[in-house]
């Protein structure tokens, strides 16, 4: 599955569509304004909330939590003791971990599980300015979760850089 994301700074209150490679709207990222913490909802085209992404309120390091129907699905944060600033860890609720590394702010990074590529995020697939692609490499993964992980990692990297 290849998805096209029109790139913009992830500001609260910003809503944007993620399309498939045929131009069909697949996911809506709905930024929730007027909240105490960063909050985004990932919705399907019918408006159903698939997952919610929230900044964790009291954490030593910036952390975002992905929830489905109020239940934690994943926790995303920059990897501790990493020499690379662009290395994030995704702790899944089932105890597994995903590894995210690459040039996050340049939209050139990968999501892996035990060394196996799950998703590749890149600007190089599209000639559309200010857009990047999210290629989900396996059919047996949750696309909403991988989109949410990408949104969270980019948001955390932007905040770390001083993007707000």
PDB file of C-alpha atoms in Angstrom:
ATOM      1  CA  UNK A   1       0.000   0.000   0.000  1.00  0.00           C
ATOM      2  CA  UNK A   2       1.396   3.387  -1.004  1.00  0.00           C
ATOM      3  CA  UNK A   3      -0.019   6.540   0.533  1.00  0.00           C
ATOM      4  CA  UNK A   4       0.522  10.207  -0.350  1.00  0.00           C
ATOM      5  CA  UNK A   5       0.758  12.690   2.508  1.00  0.00           C
ATOM      6  CA  UNK A   6       0.647  16.392   1.698  1.00  0.00           C
ATOM      7  CA  UNK A   7       3.339  17.715   3.966  1.00  0.00           C
ATOM      8  CA  UNK A   8       2.732  20.556   6.354  1.00  0.00           C
ATOM      9  CA  UNK A   9       3.882  21.406   9.807  1.00  0.00           C
ATOM     10  CA  UNK A  10       1.703  19.406  12.158  1.00  0.00           C
ATOM     11  CA  UNK A  11      -0.026  22.224  13.971  1.00  0.00           C
ATOM     12  CA  UNK A  12      -2.909  21.673  16.301  1.00  0.00           C
ATOM     13  CA  UNK A  13      -6.128  22.325  14.463  1.00  0.00           C
ATOM     14  CA  UNK A  14      -4.626  21.292  11.122  1.00  0.00           C
ATOM     15  CA  UNK A  15      -6.613  18.679   9.247  1.00  0.00           C
ATOM     16  CA  UNK A  16      -5.336  16.946   6.127  1.00  0.00           C
ATOM     17  CA  UNK A  17      -6.159  13.941   3.976  1.00  0.00           C
ATOM     18  CA  UNK A  18      -3.855  11.040   3.222  1.00  0.00           C
ATOM     19  CA  UNK A  19      -4.550   9.553  -0.207  1.00  0.00           C
ATOM     20  CA  UNK A  20      -3.678   6.238  -1.815  1.00  0.00           C
ATOM     21  CA  UNK A  21      -1.712   6.032  -5.070  1.00  0.00           C
ATOM     22  CA  UNK A  22      -4.947   6.415  -7.070  1.00  0.00           C
ATOM     23  CA  UNK A  23      -5.879   9.698  -5.366  1.00  0.00           C
ATOM     24  CA  UNK A  24      -8.594   8.169  -3.169  1.00  0.00           C
ATOM     25  CA  UNK A  25      -8.867   9.699   0.302  1.00  0.00           C
ATOM     26  CA  UNK A  26      -7.977   6.946   2.786  1.00  0.00           C
ATOM     27  CA  UNK A  27      -7.299   8.665   6.126  1.00  0.00           C
ATOM     28  CA  UNK A  28      -8.034  12.063   7.637  1.00  0.00           C
ATOM     29  CA  UNK A  29      -5.603  13.396  10.232  1.00  0.00           C
ATOM     30  CA  UNK A  30      -7.701  15.667  12.419  1.00  0.00           C
ATOM     31  CA  UNK A  31      -5.715  17.967  14.709  1.00  0.00           C
ATOM     32  CA  UNK A  32      -7.708  18.848  17.802  1.00  0.00           C
ATOM     33  CA  UNK A  33      -7.439  22.497  18.807  1.00  0.00           C
ATOM     34  CA  UNK A  34      -8.181  23.844  22.274  1.00  0.00           C
ATOM     35  CA  UNK A  35      -6.705  20.874  24.112  1.00  0.00           C
ATOM     36  CA  UNK A  36      -4.095  20.960  26.861  1.00  0.00           C
ATOM     37  CA  UNK A  37      -1.851  18.604  24.908  1.00  0.00           C
ATOM     38  CA  UNK A  38      -1.166  17.743  21.274  1.00  0.00           C
ATOM     39  CA  UNK A  39      -4.023  15.540  20.107  1.00  0.00           C
ATOM     40  CA  UNK A  40      -4.707  14.100  16.663  1.00  0.00           C
ATOM     41  CA  UNK A  41      -7.342  11.664  15.460  1.00  0.00           C
ATOM     42  CA  UNK A  42      -6.851   9.407  12.466  1.00  0.00           C
ATOM     43  CA  UNK A  43     -10.225   8.884  10.794  1.00  0.00           C
ATOM     44  CA  UNK A  44     -11.480   6.818   7.883  1.00  0.00           C
ATOM     45  CA  UNK A  45     -13.309   8.529   4.968  1.00  0.00           C
ATOM     46  CA  UNK A  46     -16.655   8.028   6.758  1.00  0.00           C
ATOM     47  CA  UNK A  47     -15.397   9.987   9.779  1.00  0.00           C
ATOM     48  CA  UNK A  48     -14.921   7.036  12.148  1.00  0.00           C
ATOM     49  CA  UNK A  49     -11.985   7.458  14.521  1.00  0.00           C
ATOM     50  CA  UNK A  50      -9.475   4.650  13.925  1.00  0.00           C
ATOM     51  CA  UNK A  51      -6.823   5.772  16.409  1.00  0.00           C
ATOM     52  CA  UNK A  52      -6.115   8.786  18.579  1.00  0.00           C
ATOM     53  CA  UNK A  53      -2.625  10.201  19.104  1.00  0.00           C
ATOM     54  CA  UNK A  54      -1.918  12.253  22.232  1.00  0.00           C
ATOM     55  CA  UNK A  55       1.148  13.836  23.752  1.00  0.00           C
ATOM     56  CA  UNK A  56       1.788  12.285  27.136  1.00  0.00           C
ATOM     57  CA  UNK A  57       1.239  14.903  29.827  1.00  0.00           C
ATOM     58  CA  UNK A  58       3.858  14.026  32.426  1.00  0.00           C
ATOM     59  CA  UNK A  59       6.931  12.446  30.874  1.00  0.00           C
ATOM     60  CA  UNK A  60      10.637  13.189  31.202  1.00  0.00           C
ATOM     61  CA  UNK A  61      11.008  13.048  27.422  1.00  0.00           C
ATOM     62  CA  UNK A  62       8.463  14.041  24.805  1.00  0.00           C
ATOM     63  CA  UNK A  63       6.225  11.037  24.321  1.00  0.00           C
ATOM     64  CA  UNK A  64       3.089  10.364  22.304  1.00  0.00           C
ATOM     65  CA  UNK A  65       0.556   7.622  22.970  1.00  0.00           C
ATOM     66  CA  UNK A  66      -1.542   5.970  20.264  1.00  0.00           C
ATOM     67  CA  UNK A  67      -4.912   4.692  21.474  1.00  0.00           C
ATOM     68  CA  UNK A  68      -7.700   2.719  19.864  1.00  0.00           C
ATOM     69  CA  UNK A  69     -11.129   3.032  21.491  1.00  0.00           C
ATOM     70  CA  UNK A  70      -9.535   4.435  24.643  1.00  0.00           C
ATOM     71  CA  UNK A  71      -7.064   1.564  25.012  1.00  0.00           C
ATOM     72  CA  UNK A  72      -3.301   2.151  24.607  1.00  0.00           C
ATOM     73  CA  UNK A  73      -1.965   0.674  21.377  1.00  0.00           C
ATOM     74  CA  UNK A  74       1.565   2.115  21.285  1.00  0.00           C
ATOM     75  CA  UNK A  75       3.906   4.604  22.966  1.00  0.00           C
ATOM     76  CA  UNK A  76       6.296   6.605  20.762  1.00  0.00           C
ATOM     77  CA  UNK A  77       9.406   8.384  22.033  1.00  0.00           C
ATOM     78  CA  UNK A  78      12.946   9.197  21.021  1.00  0.00           C
ATOM     79  CA  UNK A  79      15.253   6.306  21.766  1.00  0.00           C
ATOM     80  CA  UNK A  80      17.270   6.811  24.915  1.00  0.00           C
ATOM     81  CA  UNK A  81      21.066   6.743  24.657  1.00  0.00           C
ATOM     82  CA  UNK A  82      20.908   6.953  20.890  1.00  0.00           C
ATOM     83  CA  UNK A  83      23.793   8.691  19.182  1.00  0.00           C
ATOM     84  CA  UNK A  84      21.405   9.528  16.386  1.00  0.00           C
ATOM     85  CA  UNK A  85      18.753  12.128  17.155  1.00  0.00           C
ATOM     86  CA  UNK A  86      16.507  10.586  14.519  1.00  0.00           C
ATOM     87  CA  UNK A  87      15.971   7.246  16.198  1.00  0.00           C
ATOM     88  CA  UNK A  88      12.623   6.498  17.845  1.00  0.00           C
ATOM     89  CA  UNK A  89      11.207   3.549  19.721  1.00  0.00           C
ATOM     90  CA  UNK A  90       7.605   2.422  19.483  1.00  0.00           C
ATOM     91  CA  UNK A  91       6.561   0.207  22.386  1.00  0.00           C
ATOM     92  CA  UNK A  92       3.435  -1.711  21.390  1.00  0.00           C
ATOM     93  CA  UNK A  93       0.831  -2.675  23.997  1.00  0.00           C
ATOM     94  CA  UNK A  94       1.473  -6.371  23.272  1.00  0.00           C
ATOM     95  CA  UNK A  95       5.105  -6.029  24.388  1.00  0.00           C
ATOM     96  CA  UNK A  96       6.727  -5.872  20.942  1.00  0.00           C
ATOM     97  CA  UNK A  97       8.780  -2.921  19.741  1.00  0.00           C
ATOM     98  CA  UNK A  98       9.109  -1.106  16.439  1.00  0.00           C
ATOM     99  CA  UNK A  99      12.230   0.810  15.487  1.00  0.00           C
ATOM    100  CA  UNK A 100      12.007   4.092  13.557  1.00  0.00           C
ATOM    101  CA  UNK A 101      15.163   5.611  12.134  1.00  0.00           C
ATOM    102  CA  UNK A 102      16.318   7.908   9.374  1.00  0.00           C
ATOM    103  CA  UNK A 103      16.053  11.579   8.529  1.00  0.00           C
ATOM    104  CA  UNK A 104      12.690  12.324  10.144  1.00  0.00           C
ATOM    105  CA  UNK A 105      12.554  16.047   9.333  1.00  0.00           C
ATOM    106  CA  UNK A 106      13.529  15.299   5.714  1.00  0.00           C
ATOM    107  CA  UNK A 107      10.736  12.671   5.536  1.00  0.00           C
ATOM    108  CA  UNK A 108      13.223   9.891   4.733  1.00  0.00           C
ATOM    109  CA  UNK A 109      12.863   7.170   7.363  1.00  0.00           C
ATOM    110  CA  UNK A 110      11.830   3.574   7.940  1.00  0.00           C
ATOM    111  CA  UNK A 111       9.712   1.660  10.454  1.00  0.00           C
ATOM    112  CA  UNK A 112      11.052  -1.814  11.235  1.00  0.00           C
ATOM    113  CA  UNK A 113      10.172  -4.769  13.417  1.00  0.00           C
ATOM    114  CA  UNK A 114      13.110  -7.007  14.359  1.00  0.00           C
ATOM    115  CA  UNK A 115      15.076  -5.764  11.348  1.00  0.00           C
ATOM    116  CA  UNK A 116      12.231  -6.335   8.873  1.00  0.00           C
ATOM    117  CA  UNK A 117      10.884  -3.311   6.982  1.00  0.00           C
ATOM    118  CA  UNK A 118       7.235  -2.537   7.748  1.00  0.00           C
ATOM    119  CA  UNK A 119       6.987   0.932   6.234  1.00  0.00           C
ATOM    120  CA  UNK A 120       9.208   3.270   4.282  1.00  0.00           C
ATOM    121  CA  UNK A 121       8.564   7.021   4.334  1.00  0.00           C
ATOM    122  CA  UNK A 122      10.109   9.063   1.537  1.00  0.00           C
ATOM    123  CA  UNK A 123       9.752  12.227  -0.537  1.00  0.00           C
ATOM    124  CA  UNK A 124      11.508  10.722  -3.547  1.00  0.00           C
ATOM    125  CA  UNK A 125       8.482   8.835  -4.937  1.00  0.00           C
ATOM    126  CA  UNK A 126       6.430  11.899  -5.756  1.00  0.00           C
ATOM    127  CA  UNK A 127       7.081  14.956  -7.859  1.00  0.00           C
ATOM    128  CA  UNK A 128       4.389  16.787  -5.900  1.00  0.00           C
ATOM    129  CA  UNK A 129       5.993  19.577  -3.923  1.00  0.00           C
ATOM    130  CA  UNK A 130       5.568  19.401  -0.144  1.00  0.00           C
ATOM    131  CA  UNK A 131       4.442  15.779  -0.173  1.00  0.00           C
ATOM    132  CA  UNK A 132       5.902  12.493   0.895  1.00  0.00           C
ATOM    133  CA  UNK A 133       4.980   8.866   0.465  1.00  0.00           C
ATOM    134  CA  UNK A 134       4.342   6.204   3.035  1.00  0.00           C
ATOM    135  CA  UNK A 135       4.841   2.736   1.586  1.00  0.00           C
ATOM    136  CA  UNK A 136       3.538  -0.068   3.780  1.00  0.00           C
ATOM    137  CA  UNK A 137       5.684  -3.050   2.878  1.00  0.00           C
ATOM    138  CA  UNK A 138       3.559  -5.847   4.351  1.00  0.00           C
ATOM    139  CA  UNK A 139      -0.121  -6.706   3.988  1.00  0.00           C
ATOM    140  CA  UNK A 140      -0.426  -8.196   7.477  1.00  0.00           C
ATOM    141  CA  UNK A 141       0.194  -4.969   9.409  1.00  0.00           C
ATOM    142  CA  UNK A 142      -2.272  -2.362  10.656  1.00  0.00           C
ATOM    143  CA  UNK A 143      -2.006   0.589   8.230  1.00  0.00           C
ATOM    144  CA  UNK A 144      -3.699   2.970  10.691  1.00  0.00           C
ATOM    145  CA  UNK A 145      -1.065   2.146  13.305  1.00  0.00           C
ATOM    146  CA  UNK A 146       1.815   2.763  10.883  1.00  0.00           C
ATOM    147  CA  UNK A 147       0.317   6.073   9.736  1.00  0.00           C
ATOM    148  CA  UNK A 148      -0.127   7.064  13.398  1.00  0.00           C
ATOM    149  CA  UNK A 149       3.505   6.127  14.151  1.00  0.00           C
ATOM    150  CA  UNK A 150       4.706   8.318  11.255  1.00  0.00           C
ATOM    151  CA  UNK A 151       2.540  11.242  12.409  1.00  0.00           C
ATOM    152  CA  UNK A 152       3.800  10.903  16.005  1.00  0.00           C
ATOM    153  CA  UNK A 153       7.475  10.619  15.063  1.00  0.00           C
ATOM    154  CA  UNK A 154       7.302  13.654  12.788  1.00  0.00           C
ATOM    155  CA  UNK A 155       5.442  15.654  15.454  1.00  0.00           C
ATOM    156  CA  UNK A 156       8.006  14.728  18.128  1.00  0.00           C
ATOM    157  CA  UNK A 157      10.934  15.597  15.809  1.00  0.00           C
ATOM    158  CA  UNK A 158       9.331  18.962  14.955  1.00  0.00           C
ATOM    159  CA  UNK A 159       8.825  19.761  18.646  1.00  0.00           C
ATOM    160  CA  UNK A 160      12.400  18.765  19.449  1.00  0.00           C
ATOM    161  CA  UNK A 161      13.648  21.076  16.720  1.00  0.00           C
ATOM    162  CA  UNK A 162      11.570  23.865  18.241  1.00  0.00           C
ATOM    163  CA  UNK A 163       8.610  23.730  15.846  1.00  0.00           C
ATOM    164  CA  UNK A 164       6.235  24.606  18.777  1.00  0.00           C
TER     165      UNK A 164
END
